[in-house]
Coordinates of N, CA and C in Angstrom, one line a residue:
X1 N 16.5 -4.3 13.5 CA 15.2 -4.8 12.9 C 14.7 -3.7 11.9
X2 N 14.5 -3.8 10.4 CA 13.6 -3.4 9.8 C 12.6 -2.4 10.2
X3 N 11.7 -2.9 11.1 CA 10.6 -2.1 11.4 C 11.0 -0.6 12.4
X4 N 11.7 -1.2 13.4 CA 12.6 0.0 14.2 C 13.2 1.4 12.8
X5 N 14.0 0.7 11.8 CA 14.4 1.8 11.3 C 13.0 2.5 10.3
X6 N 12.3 2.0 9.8 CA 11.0 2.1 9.5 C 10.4 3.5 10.1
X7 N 10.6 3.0 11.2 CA 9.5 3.7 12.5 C 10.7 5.2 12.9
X8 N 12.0 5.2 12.6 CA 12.5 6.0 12.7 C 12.8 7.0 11.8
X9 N 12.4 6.5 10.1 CA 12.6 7.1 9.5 C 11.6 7.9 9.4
X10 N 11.7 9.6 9.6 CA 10.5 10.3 9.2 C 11.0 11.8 8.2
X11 N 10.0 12.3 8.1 CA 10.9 13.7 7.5 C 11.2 14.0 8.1
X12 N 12.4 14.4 8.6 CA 13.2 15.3 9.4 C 13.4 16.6 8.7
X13 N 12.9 17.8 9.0 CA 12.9 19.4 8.5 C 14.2 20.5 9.6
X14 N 14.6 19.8 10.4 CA 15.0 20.5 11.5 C 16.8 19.6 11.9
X15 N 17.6 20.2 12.1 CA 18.8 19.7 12.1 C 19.7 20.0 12.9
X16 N 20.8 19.4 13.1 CA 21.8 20.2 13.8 C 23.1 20.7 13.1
X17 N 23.0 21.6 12.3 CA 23.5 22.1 11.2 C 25.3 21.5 11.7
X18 N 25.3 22.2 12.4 CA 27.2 21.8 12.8 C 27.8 20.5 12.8
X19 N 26.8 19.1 12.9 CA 27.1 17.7 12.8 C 27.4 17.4 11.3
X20 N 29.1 17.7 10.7 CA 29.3 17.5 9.9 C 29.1 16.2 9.0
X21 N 28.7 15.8 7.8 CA 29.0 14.6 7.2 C 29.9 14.6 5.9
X22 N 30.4 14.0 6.4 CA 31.5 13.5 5.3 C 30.9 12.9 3.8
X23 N 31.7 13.0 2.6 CA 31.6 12.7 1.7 C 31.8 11.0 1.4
X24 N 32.4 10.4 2.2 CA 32.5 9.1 2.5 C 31.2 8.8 2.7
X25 N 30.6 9.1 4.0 CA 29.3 9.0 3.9 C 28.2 8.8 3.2
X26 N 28.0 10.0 2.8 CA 27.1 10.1 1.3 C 27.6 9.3 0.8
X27 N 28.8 8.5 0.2 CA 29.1 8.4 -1.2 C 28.4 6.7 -0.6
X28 N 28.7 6.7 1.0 CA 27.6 4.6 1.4 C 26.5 4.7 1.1
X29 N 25.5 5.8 1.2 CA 24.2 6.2 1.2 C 24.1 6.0 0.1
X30 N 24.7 6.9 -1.0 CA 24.0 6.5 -2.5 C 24.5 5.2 -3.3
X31 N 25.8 4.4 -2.6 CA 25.7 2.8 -2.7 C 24.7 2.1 -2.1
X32 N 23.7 2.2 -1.5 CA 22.9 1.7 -0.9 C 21.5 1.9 -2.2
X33 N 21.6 3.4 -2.8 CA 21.0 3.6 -3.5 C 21.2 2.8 -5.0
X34 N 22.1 2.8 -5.6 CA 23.3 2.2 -6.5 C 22.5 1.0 -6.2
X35 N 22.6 -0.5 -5.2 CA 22.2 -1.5 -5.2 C 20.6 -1.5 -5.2
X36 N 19.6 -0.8 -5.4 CA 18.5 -0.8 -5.3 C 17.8 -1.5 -6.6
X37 N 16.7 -2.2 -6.5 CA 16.0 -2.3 -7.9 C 15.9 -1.6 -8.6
X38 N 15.7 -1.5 -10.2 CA 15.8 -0.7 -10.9 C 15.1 -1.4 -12.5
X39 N 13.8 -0.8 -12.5 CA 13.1 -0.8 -13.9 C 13.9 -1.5 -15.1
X40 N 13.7 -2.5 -15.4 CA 14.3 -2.7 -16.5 C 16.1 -2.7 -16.3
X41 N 16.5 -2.5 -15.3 CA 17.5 -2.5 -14.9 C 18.1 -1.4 -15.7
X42 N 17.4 -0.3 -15.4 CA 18.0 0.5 -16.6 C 19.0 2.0 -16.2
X43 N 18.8 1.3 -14.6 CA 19.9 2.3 -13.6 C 20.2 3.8 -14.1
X44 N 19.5 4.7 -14.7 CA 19.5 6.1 -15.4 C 19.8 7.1 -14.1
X45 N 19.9 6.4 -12.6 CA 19.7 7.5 -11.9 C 20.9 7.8 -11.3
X46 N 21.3 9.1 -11.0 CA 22.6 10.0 -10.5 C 22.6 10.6 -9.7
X47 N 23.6 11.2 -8.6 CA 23.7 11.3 -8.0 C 25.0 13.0 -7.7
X48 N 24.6 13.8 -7.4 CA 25.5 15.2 -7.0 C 25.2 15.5 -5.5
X49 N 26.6 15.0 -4.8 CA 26.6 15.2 -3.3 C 27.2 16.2 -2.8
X50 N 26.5 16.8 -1.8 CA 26.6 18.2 -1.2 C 27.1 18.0 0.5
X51 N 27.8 18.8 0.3 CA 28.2 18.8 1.7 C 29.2 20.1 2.2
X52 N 29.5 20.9 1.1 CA 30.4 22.3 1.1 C 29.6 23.3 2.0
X53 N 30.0 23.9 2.7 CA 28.6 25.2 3.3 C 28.3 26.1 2.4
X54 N 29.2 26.9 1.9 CA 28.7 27.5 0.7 C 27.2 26.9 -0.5
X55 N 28.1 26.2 -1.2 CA 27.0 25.1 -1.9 C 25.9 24.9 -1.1
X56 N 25.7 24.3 0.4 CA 24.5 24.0 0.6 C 23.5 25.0 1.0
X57 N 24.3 25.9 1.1 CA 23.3 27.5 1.3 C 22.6 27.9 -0.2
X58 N 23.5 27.6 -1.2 CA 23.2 28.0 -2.1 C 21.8 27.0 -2.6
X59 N 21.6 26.1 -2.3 CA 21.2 24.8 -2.5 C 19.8 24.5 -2.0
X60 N 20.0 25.9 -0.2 CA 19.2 25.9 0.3 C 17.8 27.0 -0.2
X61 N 18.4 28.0 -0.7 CA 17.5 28.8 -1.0 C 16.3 28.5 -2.3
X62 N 16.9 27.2 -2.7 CA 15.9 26.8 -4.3 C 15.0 26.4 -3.6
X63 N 15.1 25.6 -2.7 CA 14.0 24.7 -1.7 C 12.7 25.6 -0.6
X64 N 11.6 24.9 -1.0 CA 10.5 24.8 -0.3 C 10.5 23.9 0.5
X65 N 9.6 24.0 1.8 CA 9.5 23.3 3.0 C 8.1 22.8 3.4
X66 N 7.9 22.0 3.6 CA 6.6 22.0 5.1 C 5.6 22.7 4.2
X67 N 4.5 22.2 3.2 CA 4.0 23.2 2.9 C 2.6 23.0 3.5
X68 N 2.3 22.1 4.3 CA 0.9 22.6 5.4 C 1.3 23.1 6.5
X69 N 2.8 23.5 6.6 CA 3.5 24.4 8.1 C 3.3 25.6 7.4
X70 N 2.1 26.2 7.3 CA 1.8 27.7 6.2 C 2.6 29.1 6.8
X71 N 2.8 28.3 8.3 CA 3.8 30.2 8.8 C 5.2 29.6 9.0
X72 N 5.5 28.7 8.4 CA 7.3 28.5 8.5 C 7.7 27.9 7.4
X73 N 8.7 29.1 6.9 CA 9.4 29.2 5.6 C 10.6 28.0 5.7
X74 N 11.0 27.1 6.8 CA 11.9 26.2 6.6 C 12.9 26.4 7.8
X75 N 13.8 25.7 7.7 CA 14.7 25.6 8.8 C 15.3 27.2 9.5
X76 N 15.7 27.6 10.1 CA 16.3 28.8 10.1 C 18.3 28.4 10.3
X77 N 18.8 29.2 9.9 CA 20.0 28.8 10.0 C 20.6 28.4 11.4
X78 N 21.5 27.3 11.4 CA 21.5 26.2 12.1 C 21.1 25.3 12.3
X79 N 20.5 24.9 11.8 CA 18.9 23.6 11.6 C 19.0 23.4 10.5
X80 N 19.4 23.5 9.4 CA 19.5 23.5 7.8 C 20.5 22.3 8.3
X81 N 20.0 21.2 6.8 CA 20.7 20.4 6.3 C 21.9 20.4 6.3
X82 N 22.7 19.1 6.8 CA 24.3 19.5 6.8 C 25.1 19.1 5.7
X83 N 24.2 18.7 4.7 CA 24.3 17.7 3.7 C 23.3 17.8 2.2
X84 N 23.5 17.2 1.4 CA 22.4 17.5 0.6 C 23.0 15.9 -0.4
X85 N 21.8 15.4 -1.1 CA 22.1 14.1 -2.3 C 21.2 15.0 -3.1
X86 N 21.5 15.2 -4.1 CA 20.5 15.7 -5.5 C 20.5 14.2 -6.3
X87 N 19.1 13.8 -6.1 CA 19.3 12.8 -7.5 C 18.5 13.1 -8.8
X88 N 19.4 12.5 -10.2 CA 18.6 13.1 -11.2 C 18.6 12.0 -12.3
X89 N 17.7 12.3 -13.0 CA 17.7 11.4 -13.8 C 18.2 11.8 -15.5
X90 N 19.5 10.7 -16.1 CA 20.2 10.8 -17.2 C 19.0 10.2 -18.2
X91 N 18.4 11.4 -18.7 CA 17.2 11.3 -20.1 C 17.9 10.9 -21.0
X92 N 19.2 10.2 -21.0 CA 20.0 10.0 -22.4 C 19.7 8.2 -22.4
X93 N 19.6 7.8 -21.1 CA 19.5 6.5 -20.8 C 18.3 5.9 -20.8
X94 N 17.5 6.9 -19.9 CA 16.1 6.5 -20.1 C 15.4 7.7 -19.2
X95 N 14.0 8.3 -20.3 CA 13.2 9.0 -19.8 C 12.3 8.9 -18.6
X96 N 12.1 7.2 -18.1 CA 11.2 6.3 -17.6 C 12.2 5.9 -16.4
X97 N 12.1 6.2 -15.0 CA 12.7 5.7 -14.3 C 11.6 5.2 -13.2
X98 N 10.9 4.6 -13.4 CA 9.4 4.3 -13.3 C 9.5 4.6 -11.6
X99 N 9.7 3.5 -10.6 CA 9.6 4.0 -9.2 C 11.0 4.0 -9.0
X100 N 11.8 3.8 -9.6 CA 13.0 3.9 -9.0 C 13.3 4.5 -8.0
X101 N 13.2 6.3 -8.3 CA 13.3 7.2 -7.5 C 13.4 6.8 -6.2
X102 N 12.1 6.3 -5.7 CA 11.9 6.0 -4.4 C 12.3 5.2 -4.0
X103 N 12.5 4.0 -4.7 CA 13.0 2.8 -4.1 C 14.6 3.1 -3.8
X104 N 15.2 4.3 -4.1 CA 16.8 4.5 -4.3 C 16.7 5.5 -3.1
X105 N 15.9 6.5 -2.7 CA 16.0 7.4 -1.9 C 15.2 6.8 -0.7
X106 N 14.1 5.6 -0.5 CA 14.0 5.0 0.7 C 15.5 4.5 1.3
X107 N 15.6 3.9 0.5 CA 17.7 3.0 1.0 C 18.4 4.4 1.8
X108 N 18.3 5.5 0.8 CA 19.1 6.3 1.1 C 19.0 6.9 2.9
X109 N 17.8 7.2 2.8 CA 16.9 7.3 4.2 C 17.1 6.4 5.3
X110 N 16.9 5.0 5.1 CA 17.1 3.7 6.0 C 18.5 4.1 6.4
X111 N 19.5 4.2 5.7 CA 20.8 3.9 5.6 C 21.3 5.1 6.2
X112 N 20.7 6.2 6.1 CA 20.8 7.9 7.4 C 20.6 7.6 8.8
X113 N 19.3 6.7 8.9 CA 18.7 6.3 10.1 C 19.6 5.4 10.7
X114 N 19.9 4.4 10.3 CA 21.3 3.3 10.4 C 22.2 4.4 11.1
X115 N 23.1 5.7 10.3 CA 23.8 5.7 10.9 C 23.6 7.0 11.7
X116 N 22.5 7.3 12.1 CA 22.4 7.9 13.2 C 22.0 9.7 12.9
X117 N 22.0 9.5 11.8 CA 21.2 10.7 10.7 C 19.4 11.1 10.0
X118 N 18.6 11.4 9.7 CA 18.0 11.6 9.1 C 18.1 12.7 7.9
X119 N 16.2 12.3 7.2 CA 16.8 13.3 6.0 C 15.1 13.8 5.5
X120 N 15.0 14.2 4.8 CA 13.5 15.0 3.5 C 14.1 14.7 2.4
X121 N 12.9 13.8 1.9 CA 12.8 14.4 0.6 C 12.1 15.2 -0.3
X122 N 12.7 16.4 -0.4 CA 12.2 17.3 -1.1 C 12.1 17.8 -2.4
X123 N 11.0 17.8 -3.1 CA 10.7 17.5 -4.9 C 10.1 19.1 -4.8
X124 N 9.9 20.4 -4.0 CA 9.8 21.5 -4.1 C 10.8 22.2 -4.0
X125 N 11.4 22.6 -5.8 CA 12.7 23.6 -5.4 C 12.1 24.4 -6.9
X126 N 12.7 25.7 -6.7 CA 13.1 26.2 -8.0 C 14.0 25.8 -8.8
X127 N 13.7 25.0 -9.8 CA 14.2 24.2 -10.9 C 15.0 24.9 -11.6
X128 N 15.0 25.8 -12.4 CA 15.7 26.5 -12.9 C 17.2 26.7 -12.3
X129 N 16.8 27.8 -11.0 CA 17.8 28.0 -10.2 C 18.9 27.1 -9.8
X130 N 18.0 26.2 -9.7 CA 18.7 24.8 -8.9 C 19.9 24.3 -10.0
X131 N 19.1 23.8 -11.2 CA 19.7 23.4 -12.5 C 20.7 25.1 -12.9
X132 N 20.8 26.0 -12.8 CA 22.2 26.8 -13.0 C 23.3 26.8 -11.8
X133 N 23.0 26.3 -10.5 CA 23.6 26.2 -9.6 C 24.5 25.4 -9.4
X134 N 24.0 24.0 -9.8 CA 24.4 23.0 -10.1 C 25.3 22.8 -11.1
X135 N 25.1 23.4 -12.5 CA 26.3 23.9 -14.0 C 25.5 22.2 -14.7
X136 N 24.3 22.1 -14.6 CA 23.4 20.7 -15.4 C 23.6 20.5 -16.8
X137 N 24.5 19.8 -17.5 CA 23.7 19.8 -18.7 C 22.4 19.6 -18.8
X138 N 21.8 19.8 -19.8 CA 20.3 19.4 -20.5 C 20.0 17.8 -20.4
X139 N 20.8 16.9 -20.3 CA 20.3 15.2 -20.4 C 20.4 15.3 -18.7
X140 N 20.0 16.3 -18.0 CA 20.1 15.5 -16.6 C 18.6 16.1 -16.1
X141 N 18.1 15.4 -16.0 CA 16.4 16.1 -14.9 C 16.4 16.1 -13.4
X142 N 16.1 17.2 -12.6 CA 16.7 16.9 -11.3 C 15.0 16.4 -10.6
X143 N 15.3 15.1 -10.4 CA 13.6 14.2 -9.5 C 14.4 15.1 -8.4
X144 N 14.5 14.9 -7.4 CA 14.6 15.1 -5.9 C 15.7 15.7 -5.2
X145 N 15.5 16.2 -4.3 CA 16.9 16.8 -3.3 C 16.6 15.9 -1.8
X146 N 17.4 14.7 -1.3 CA 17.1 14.5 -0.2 C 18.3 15.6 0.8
X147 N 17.7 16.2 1.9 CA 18.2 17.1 2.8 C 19.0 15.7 4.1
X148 N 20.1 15.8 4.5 CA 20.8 15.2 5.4 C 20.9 15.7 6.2
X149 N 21.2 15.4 8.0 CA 22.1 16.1 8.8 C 21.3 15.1 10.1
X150 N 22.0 15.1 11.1 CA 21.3 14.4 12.5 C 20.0 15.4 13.2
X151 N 19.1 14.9 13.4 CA 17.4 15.4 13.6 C 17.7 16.6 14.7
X152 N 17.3 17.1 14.8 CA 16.7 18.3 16.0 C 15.6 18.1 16.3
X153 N 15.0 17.7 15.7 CA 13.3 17.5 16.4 C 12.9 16.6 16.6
X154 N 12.3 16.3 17.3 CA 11.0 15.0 17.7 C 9.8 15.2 16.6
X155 N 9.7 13.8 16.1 CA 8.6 13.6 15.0 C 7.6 12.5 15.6
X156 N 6.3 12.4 15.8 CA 5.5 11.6 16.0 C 4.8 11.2 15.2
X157 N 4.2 9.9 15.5 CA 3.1 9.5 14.8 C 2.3 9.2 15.1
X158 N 1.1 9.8 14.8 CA -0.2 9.2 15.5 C -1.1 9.1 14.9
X159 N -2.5 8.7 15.2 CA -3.4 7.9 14.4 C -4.3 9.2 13.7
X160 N -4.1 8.5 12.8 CA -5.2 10.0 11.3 C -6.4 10.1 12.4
X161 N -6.8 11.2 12.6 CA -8.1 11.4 12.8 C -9.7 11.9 11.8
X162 N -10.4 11.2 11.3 CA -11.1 11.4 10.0 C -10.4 11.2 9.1
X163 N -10.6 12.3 7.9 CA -9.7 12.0 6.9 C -8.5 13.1 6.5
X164 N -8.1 13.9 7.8 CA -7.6 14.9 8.1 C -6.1 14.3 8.2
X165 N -5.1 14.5 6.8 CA -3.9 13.9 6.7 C -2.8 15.0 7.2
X166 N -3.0 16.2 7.8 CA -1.9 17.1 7.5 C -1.4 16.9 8.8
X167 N 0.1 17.4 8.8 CA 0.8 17.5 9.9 C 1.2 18.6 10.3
X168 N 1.4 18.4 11.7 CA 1.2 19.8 12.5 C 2.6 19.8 13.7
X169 N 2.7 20.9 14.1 CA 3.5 21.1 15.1 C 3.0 21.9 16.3
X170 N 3.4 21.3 17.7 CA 2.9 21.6 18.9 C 3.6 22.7 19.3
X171 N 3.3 23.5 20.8 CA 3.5 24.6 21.0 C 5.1 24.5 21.4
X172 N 5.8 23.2 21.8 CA 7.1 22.6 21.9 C 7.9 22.3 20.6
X173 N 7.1 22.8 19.8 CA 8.1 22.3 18.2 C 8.1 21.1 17.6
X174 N 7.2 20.2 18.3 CA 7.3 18.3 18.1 C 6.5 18.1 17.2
X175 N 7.0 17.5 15.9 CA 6.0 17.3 14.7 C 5.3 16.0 14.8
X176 N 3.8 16.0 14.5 CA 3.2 15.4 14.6 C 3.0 14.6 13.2
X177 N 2.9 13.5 12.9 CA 2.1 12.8 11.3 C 0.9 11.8 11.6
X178 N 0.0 12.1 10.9 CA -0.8 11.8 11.2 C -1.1 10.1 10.2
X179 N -1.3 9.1 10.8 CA -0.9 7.8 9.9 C -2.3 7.3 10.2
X180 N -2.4 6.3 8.6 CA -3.7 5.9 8.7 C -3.8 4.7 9.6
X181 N -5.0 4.0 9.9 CA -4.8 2.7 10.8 C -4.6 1.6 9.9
X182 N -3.7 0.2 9.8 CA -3.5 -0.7 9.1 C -4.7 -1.7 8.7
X183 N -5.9 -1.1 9.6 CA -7.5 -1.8 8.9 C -7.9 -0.9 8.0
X184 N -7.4 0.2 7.5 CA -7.9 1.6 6.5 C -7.2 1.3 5.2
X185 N -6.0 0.2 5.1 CA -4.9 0.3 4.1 C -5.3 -1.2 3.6
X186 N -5.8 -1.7 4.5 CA -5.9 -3.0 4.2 C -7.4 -3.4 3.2
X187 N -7.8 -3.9 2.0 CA -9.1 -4.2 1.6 C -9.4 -5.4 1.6
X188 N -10.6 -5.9 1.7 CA -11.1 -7.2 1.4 C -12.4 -6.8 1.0
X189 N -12.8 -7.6 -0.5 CA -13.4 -7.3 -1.6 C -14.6 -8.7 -1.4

């Protein structure tokens, strides 16, 4: 059911580094992405899949984490991503990939959760770095890095309290999200 993988998909920050994924893998994930709506049908978005250890170390250090988790710098090794999808967008095709992004990297996400993986998507990296690491030409803009690997952590969700959206971790490591209630999302005018 829909809603089940919904409810399963969360940021996952924490991993079990050693649960290898294959490149097969990724390459169903970003067919999932591949079939997604697309603006104008104007499909500008790409794809550079990681899954080398080297590369994903290297890959690792561009990235920011958790940035209301203010005393944890990110996974520590072992718990790092076993995987990485860089998507980017080809400016030669079109500057404007309006929501694509998301709509390509939700799939990607659903389709981790399906097969027994989670993932983050992470839009805090050193750009620069990332773009020499990678060997980018100039017509590619890097939107996002989603992080792959099977969960290590328990993620909850519980009800926003006020208007206090940040998420936190318990003295067990269990991350908390805090969600609005479906009468807060909902208007009648």
């Amino acid at each position: 059911m829909l809603k089940e993988l919904v409810l399963k998909n969360r940021s996952y920050r924490r991993f079990y580094e050693e649960h290898k994924i294959k490149e097969e893998e990724l390459r169903d994930l970003v067919d999932l992405a591949r079939l997604a709506a697309s603006g104008r049908n104007a499909q500008s978005l790409r794809y550079i899949l990681i899954n080398d250890s080297a590369m994903r170390e290297e890959v690792f250090k561009t990235l920011a984490w958790a940035g209301y988790l203010t005393d944890w710098v990110g996974p520590e090794e072992g718990e790092r991503p076993a995987a990485y999808i860089i998507q980017l967008n080809d400016e030669e095709l079109s500057k404007n990939f309006f929501c694509d992004d998301g709509i390509a990297a939700e799939n990607i996400l659903l389709g981790a959760v399906e097969k027994g993986l989670g993932g983050c998507i992470l839009r805090a990296f050193k750009e620069k770095e990332l773009r020499a690491i990678l060997n980018l030409p100039d017509r590619f803009k890097i939107v996002q890095v989603l992080g792959l690997g099977k969960p290590k952590e328990k993620v909850v969700i519980t009800e926003m309290k006020g208007e206090d959206i940040k998420y936190w971790r318990d003295e067990q490591g269990v991350h908390y999200v805090p969600k609005r209630r479906l009468e807060d999302v909902i208007l009648k005018f």
